[in-house]
PDB file of C-alpha atoms in Angstrom:
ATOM      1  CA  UNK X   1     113.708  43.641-112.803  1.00 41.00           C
ATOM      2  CA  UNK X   2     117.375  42.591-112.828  1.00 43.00           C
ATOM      3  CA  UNK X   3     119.433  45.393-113.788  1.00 46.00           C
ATOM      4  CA  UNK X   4     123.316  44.178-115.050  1.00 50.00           C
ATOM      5  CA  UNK X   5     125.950  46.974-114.341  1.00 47.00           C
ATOM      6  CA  UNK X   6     128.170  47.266-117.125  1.00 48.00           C
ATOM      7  CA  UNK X   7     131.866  47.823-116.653  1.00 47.00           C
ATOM      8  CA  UNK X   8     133.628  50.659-116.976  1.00 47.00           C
ATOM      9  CA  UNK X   9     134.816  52.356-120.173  1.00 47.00           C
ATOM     10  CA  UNK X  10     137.813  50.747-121.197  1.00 50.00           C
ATOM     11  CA  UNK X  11     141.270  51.132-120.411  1.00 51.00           C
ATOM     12  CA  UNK X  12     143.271  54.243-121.584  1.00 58.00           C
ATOM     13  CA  UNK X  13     147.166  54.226-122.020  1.00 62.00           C
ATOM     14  CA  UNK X  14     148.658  55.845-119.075  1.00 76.00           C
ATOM     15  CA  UNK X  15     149.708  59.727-119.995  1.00 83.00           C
ATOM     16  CA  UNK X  16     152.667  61.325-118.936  1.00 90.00           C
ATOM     17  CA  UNK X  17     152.954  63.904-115.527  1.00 91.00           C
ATOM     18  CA  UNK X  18     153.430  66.739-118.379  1.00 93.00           C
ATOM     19  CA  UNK X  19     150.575  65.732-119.985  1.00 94.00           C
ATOM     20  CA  UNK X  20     148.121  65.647-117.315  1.00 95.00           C
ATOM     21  CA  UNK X  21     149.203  68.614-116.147  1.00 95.00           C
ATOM     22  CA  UNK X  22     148.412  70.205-119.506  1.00 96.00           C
ATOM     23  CA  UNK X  23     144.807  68.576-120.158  1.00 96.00           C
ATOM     24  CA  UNK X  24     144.338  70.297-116.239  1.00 96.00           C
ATOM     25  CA  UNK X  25     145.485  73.838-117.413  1.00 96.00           C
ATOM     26  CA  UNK X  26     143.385  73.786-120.585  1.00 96.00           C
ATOM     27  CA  UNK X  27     140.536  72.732-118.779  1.00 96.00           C
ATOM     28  CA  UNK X  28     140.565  75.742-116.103  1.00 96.00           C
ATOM     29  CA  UNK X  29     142.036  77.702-118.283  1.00 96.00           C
ATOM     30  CA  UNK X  30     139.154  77.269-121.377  1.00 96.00           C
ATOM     31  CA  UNK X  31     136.196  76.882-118.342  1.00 94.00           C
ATOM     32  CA  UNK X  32     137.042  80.064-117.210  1.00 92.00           C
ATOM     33  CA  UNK X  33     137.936  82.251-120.582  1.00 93.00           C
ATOM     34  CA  UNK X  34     136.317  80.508-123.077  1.00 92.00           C
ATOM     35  CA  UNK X  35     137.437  78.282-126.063  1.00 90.00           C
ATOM     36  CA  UNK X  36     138.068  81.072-128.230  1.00 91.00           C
ATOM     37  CA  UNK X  37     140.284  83.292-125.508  1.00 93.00           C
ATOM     38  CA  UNK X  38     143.015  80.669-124.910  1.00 94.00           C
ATOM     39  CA  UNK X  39     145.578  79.637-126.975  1.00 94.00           C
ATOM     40  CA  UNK X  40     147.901  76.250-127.212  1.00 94.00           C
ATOM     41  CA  UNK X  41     151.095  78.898-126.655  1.00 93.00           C
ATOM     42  CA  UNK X  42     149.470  80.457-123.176  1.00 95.00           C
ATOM     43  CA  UNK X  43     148.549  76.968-121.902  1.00 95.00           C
ATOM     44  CA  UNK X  44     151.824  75.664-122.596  1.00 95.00           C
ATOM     45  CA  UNK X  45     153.498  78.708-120.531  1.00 94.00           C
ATOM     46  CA  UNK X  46     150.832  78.153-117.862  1.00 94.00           C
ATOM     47  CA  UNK X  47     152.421  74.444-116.878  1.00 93.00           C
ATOM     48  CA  UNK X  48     155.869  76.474-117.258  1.00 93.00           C
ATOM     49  CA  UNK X  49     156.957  74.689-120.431  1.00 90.00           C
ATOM     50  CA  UNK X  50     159.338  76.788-122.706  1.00 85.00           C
ATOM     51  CA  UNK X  51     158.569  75.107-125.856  1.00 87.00           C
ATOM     52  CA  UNK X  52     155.708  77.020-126.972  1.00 81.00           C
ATOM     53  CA  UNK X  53     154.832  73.666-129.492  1.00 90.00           C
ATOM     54  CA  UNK X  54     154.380  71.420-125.911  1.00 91.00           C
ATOM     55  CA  UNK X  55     150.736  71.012-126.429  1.00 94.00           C
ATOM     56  CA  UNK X  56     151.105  69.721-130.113  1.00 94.00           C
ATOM     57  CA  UNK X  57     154.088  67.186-128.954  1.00 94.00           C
ATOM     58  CA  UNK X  58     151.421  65.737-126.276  1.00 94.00           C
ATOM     59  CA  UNK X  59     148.306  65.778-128.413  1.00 95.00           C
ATOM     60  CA  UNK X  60     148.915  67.014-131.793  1.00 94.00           C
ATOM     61  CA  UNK X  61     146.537  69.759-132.450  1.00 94.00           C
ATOM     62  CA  UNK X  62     143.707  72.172-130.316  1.00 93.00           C
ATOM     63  CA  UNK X  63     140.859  69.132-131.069  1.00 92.00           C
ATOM     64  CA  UNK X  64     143.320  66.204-129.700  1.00 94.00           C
ATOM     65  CA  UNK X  65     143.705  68.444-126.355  1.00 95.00           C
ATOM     66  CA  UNK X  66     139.495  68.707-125.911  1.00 94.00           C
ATOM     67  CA  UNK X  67     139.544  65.207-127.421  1.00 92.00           C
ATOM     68  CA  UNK X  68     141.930  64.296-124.575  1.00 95.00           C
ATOM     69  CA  UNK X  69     140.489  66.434-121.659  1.00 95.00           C
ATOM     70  CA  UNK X  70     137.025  64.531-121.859  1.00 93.00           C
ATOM     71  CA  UNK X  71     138.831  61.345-122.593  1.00 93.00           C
ATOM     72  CA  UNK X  72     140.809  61.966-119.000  1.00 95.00           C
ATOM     73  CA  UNK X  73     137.701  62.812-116.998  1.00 95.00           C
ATOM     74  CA  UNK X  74     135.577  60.344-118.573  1.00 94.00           C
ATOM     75  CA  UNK X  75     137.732  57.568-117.539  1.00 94.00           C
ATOM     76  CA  UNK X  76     136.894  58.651-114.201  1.00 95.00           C
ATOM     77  CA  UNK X  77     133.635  59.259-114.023  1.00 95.00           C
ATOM     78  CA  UNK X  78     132.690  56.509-115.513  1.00 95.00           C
ATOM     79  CA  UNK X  79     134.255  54.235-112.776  1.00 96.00           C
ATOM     80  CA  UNK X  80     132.711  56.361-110.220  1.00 96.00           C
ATOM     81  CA  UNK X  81     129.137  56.288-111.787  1.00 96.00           C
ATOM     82  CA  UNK X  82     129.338  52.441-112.123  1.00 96.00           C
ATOM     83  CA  UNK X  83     130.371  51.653-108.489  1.00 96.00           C
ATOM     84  CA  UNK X  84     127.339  54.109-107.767  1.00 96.00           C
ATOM     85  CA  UNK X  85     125.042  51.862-109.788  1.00 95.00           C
ATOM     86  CA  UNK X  86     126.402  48.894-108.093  1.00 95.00           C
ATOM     87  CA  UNK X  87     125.629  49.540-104.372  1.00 96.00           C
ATOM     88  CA  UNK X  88     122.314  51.741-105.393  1.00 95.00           C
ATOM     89  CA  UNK X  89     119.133  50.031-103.801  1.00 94.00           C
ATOM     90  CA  UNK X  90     117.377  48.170-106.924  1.00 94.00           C
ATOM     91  CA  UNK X  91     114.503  51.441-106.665  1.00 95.00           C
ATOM     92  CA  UNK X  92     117.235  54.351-107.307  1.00 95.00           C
ATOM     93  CA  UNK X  93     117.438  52.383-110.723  1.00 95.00           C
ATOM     94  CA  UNK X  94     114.492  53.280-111.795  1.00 94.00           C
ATOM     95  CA  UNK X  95     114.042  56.896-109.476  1.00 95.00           C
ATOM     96  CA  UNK X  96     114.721  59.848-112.445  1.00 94.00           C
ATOM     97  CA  UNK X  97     116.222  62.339-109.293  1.00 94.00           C
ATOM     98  CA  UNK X  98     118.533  59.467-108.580  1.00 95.00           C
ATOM     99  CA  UNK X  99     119.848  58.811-112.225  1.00 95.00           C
ATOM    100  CA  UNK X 100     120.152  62.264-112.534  1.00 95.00           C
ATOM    101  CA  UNK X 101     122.426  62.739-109.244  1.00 96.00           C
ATOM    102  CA  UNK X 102     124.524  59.477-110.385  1.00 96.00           C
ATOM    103  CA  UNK X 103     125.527  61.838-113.732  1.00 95.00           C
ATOM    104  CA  UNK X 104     125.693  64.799-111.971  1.00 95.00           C
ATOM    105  CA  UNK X 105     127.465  64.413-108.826  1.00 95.00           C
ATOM    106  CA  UNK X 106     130.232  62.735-109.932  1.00 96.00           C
ATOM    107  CA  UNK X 107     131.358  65.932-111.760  1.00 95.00           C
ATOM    108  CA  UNK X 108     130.892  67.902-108.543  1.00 93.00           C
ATOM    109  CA  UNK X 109     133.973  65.720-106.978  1.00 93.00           C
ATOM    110  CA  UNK X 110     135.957  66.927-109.800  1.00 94.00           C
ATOM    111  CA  UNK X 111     137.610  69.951-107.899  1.00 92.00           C
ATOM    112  CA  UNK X 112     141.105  71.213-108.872  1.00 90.00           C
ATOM    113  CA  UNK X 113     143.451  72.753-106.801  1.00 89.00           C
ATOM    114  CA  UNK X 114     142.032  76.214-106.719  1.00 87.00           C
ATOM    115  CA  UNK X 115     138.880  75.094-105.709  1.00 87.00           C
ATOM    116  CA  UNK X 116     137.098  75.522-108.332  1.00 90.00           C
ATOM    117  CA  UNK X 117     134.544  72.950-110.453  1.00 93.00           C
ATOM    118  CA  UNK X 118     136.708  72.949-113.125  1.00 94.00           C
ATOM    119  CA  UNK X 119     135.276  70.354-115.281  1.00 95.00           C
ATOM    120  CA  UNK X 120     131.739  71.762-114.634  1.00 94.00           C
ATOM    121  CA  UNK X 121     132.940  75.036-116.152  1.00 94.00           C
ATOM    122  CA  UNK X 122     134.371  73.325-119.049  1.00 95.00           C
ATOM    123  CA  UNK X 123     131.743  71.495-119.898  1.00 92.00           C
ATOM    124  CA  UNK X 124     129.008  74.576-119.658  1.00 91.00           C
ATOM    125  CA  UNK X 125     131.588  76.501-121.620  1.00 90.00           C
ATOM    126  CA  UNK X 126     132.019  74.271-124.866  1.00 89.00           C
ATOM    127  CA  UNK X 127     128.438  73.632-125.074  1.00 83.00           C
ATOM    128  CA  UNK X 128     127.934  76.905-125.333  1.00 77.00           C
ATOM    129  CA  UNK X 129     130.615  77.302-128.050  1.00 72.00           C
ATOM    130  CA  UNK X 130     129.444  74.749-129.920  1.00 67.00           C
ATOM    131  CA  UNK X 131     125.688  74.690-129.792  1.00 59.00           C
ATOM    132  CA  UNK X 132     125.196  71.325-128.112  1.00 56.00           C
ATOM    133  CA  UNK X 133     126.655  68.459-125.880  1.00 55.00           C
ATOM    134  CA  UNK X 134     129.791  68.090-127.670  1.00 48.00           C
ATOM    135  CA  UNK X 135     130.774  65.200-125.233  1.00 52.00           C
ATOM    136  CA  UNK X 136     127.409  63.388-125.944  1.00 60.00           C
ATOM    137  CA  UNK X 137     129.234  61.391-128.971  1.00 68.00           C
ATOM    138  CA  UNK X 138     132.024  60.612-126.537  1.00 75.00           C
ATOM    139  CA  UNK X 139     130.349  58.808-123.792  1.00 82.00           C
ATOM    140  CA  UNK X 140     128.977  56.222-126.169  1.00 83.00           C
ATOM    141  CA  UNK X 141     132.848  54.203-125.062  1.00 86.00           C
ATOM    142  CA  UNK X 142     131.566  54.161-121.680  1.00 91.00           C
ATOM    143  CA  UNK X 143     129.160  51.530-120.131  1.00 91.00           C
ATOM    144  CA  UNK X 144     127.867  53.095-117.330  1.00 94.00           C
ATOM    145  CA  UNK X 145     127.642  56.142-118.737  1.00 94.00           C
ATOM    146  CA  UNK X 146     125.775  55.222-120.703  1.00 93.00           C
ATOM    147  CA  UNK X 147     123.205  52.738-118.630  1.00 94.00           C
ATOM    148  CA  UNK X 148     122.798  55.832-116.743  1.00 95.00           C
ATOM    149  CA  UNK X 149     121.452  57.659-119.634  1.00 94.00           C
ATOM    150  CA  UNK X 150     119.307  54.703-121.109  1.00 94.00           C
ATOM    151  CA  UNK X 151     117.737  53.859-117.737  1.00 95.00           C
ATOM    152  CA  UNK X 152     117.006  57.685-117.007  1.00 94.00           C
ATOM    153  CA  UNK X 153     114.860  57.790-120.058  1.00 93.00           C
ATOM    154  CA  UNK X 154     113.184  54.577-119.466  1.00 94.00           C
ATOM    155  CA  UNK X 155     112.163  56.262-116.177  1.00 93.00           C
ATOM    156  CA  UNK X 156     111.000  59.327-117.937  1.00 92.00           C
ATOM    157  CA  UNK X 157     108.063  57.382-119.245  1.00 89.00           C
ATOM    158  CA  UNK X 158     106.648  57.250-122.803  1.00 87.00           C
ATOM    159  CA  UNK X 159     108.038  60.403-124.670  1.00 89.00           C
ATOM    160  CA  UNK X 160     109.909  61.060-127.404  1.00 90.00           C
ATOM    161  CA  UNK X 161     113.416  59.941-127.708  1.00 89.00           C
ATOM    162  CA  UNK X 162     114.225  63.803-128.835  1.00 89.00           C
ATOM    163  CA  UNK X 163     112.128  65.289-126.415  1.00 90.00           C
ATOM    164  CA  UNK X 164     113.766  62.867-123.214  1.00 91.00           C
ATOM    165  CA  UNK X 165     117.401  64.376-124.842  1.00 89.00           C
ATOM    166  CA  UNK X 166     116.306  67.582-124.102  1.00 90.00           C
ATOM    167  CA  UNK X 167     115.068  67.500-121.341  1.00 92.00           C
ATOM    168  CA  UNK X 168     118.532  65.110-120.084  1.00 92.00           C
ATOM    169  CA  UNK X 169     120.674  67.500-121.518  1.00 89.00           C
ATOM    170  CA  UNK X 170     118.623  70.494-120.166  1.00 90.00           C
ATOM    171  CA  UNK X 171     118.971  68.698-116.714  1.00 92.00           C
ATOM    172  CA  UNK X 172     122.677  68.223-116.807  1.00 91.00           C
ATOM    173  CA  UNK X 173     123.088  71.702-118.027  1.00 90.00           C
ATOM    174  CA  UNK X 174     121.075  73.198-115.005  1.00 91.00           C
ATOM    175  CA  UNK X 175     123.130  70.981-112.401  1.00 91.00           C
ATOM    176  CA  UNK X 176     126.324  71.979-113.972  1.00 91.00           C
ATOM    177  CA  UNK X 177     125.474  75.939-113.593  1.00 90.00           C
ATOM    178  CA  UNK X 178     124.479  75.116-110.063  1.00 88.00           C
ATOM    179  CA  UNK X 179     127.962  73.995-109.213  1.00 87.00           C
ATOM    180  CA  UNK X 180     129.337  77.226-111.316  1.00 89.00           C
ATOM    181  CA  UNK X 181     126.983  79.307-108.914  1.00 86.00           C
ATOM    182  CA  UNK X 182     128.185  77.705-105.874  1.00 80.00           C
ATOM    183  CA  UNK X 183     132.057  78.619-106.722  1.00 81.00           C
ATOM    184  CA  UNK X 184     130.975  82.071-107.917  1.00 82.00           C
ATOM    185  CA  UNK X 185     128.904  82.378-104.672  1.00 77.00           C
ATOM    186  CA  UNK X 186     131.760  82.022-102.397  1.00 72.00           C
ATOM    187  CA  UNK X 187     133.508  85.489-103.693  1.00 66.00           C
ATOM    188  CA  UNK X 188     130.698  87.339-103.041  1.00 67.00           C
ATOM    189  CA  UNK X 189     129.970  88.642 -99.177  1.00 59.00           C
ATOM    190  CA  UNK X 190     126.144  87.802 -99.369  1.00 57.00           C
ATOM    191  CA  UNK X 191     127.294  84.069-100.160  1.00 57.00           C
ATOM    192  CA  UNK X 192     126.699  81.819 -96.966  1.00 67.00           C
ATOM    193  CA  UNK X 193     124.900  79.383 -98.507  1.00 71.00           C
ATOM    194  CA  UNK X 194     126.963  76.061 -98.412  1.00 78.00           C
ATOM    195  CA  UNK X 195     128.081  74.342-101.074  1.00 80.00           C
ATOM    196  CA  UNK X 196     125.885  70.921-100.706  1.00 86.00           C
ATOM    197  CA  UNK X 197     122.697  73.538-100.249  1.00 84.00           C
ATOM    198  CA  UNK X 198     123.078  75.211-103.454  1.00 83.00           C
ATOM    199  CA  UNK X 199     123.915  71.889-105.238  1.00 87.00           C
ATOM    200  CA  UNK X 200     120.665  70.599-103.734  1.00 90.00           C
ATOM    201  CA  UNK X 201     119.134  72.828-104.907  1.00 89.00           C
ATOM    202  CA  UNK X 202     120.379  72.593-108.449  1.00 89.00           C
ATOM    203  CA  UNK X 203     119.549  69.400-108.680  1.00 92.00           C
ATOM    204  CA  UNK X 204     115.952  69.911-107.342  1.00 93.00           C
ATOM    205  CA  UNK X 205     115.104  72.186-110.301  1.00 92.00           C
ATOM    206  CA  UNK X 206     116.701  69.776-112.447  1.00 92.00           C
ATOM    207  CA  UNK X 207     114.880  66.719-111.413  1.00 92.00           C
ATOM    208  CA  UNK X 208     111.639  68.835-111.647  1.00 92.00           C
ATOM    209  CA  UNK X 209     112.468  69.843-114.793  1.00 90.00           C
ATOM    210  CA  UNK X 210     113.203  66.084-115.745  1.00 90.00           C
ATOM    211  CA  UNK X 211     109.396  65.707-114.697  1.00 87.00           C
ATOM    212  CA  UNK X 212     107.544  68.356-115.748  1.00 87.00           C
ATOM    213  CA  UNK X 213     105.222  67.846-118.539  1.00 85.00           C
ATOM    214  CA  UNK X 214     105.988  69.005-122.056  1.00 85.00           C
ATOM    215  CA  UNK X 215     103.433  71.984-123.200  1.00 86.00           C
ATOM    216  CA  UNK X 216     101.696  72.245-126.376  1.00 90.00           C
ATOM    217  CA  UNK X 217     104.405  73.445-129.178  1.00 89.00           C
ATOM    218  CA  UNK X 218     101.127  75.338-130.782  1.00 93.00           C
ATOM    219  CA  UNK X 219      99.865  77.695-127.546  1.00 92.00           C
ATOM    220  CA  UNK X 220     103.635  77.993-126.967  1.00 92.00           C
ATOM    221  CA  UNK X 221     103.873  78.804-130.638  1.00 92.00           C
ATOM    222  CA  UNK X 222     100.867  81.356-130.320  1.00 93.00           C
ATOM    223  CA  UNK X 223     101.939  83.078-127.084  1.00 92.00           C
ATOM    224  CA  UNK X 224     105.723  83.436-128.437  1.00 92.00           C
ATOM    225  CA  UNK X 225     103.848  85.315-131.488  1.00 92.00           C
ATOM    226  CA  UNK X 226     102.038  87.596-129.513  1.00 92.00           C
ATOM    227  CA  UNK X 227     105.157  88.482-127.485  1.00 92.00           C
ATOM    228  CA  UNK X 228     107.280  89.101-130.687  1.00 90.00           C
ATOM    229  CA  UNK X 229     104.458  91.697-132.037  1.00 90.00           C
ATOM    230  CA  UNK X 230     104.488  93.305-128.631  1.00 90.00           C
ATOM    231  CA  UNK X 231     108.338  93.144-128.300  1.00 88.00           C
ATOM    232  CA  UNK X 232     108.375  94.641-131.948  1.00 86.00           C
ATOM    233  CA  UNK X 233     105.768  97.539-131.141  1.00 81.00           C
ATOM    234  CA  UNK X 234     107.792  98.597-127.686  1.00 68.00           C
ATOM    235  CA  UNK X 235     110.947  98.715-130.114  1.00 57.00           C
ATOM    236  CA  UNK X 236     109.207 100.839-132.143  1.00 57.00           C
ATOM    237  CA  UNK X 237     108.082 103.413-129.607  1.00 51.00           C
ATOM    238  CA  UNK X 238     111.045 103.325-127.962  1.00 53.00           C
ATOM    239  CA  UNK X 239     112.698 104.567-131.159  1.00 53.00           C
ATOM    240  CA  UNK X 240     110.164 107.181-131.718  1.00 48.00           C
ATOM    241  CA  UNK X 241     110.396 108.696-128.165  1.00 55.00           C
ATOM    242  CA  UNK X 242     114.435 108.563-128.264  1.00 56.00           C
ATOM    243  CA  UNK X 243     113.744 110.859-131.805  1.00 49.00           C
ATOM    244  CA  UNK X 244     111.371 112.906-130.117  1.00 53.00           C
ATOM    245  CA  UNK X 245     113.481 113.778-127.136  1.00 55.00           C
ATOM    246  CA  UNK X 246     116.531 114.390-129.801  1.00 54.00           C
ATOM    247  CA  UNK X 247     114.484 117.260-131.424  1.00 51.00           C
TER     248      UNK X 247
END
């Protein structure tokens, strides 16, 4: 099978030093806080500019900031995921582990100043504000990206297209939190495990995940049931003995 690499996504107009320095703030400052807990003003005093409206000069509102932090980071790891392609042996191609670590480790070179997996955390954090993989729309502008994605669910076998973006999304998700863990890790005095270990081992349980086959929505359907009724009945006595003890 002869695989073409695509090229990379194309060619963004060169931002100002200001600028990037911005997109890097929000990103740290929005991985580690939260969408929500950070505002244009504080990330405009955080790169020490005294116009509070510096973020809306540079990108015009909050969603032409997120718009541009992907947009910045994509640009790179799209380059870096299509060079991987290129010198992969012709098997990786078509090896789901492999895919996955082509999407998934280029976001673990993304490390700011501080240390910390910056990118990672931003990413884990707006999916969870938003309920999906906001940049999933995004990376359609970028090739290899993209050929990544297409031949990882070629190499998941005959599923359903929904079902294979779950469980790629699911993946990505799991690999990200690993890399989260792995920062977190290193403030705490039981964490010796080095970094590439704990990534490992992210990605193991993702790839496993990636494989593992998909159980029957109905006996899932049945056993969530009968764990509801028993979750509601424990509620129920638990409210009973916290008014018995009251009396």
């Amino acid at each position: 099978m002869t695989i073409e690499i695509p090229l990379a996504g194309r060619r963004r107009k060169k931002r100002s030093r200001t600028a990037i320095q911005i997109i890097e703030a929000a990103e740290e400052m929005i991985g580690r806080e939260g969408i929500d807990a950070v505002s244009l003003r504080q990330i405009a005093a955080e790169v020490g500019q005294s116009n509070p409206a510096a973020v809306q000069y540079h990108f015009g509102d909050r969603e032409g900031l997120l718009d541009a932090i992907y947009r910045y980071r994509l640009d790179h790891l799209d380059r870096v995921r299509a060079k991987l392609m290129a010198d992969a042996d012709p098997a990786a191609l078509r090896d789901p582990r492999r895919l996955l670590e082509f999407l998934a480790l280029p976001v673990a070179c993304i490390v700011n100043a501080r240390g910390s997996y910056s990118y990672a955390r931003f990413m884990v954090r707006m999916e969870h504000a938003l309920g999906g993989p906001v940049s999933s729309s995004r990376v359609r502008d970028y090739g290899a990206t993209m050929q990544v994605i297409g031949l990882l669910k070629d190499a998941l076998g005959e599923i359903p297209p929904d079902i294979a973006d779950i469980k790629i999304t699911l993946s990505m998700r799991l690999a990200m939190i690993a890399l989260i863990s792995v920062e977190d890790r290193r403030m705490q005095p039981w964490g010796s495990v080095e970094d590439e270990e704990a990534i490992a081992v992210g990605l193991d349980m993702a790839a496993a995940g990636l494989g593992c086959r998909v159980s029957d929505p109905a006996l899932v359907r049945s056993r969530l049931e009968e764990a509801r009724q028993i979750s509601a009945g424990s509620v129920s006595y638990t409210h009973l003995r916290a008014h018995e003890t009251s009396l």
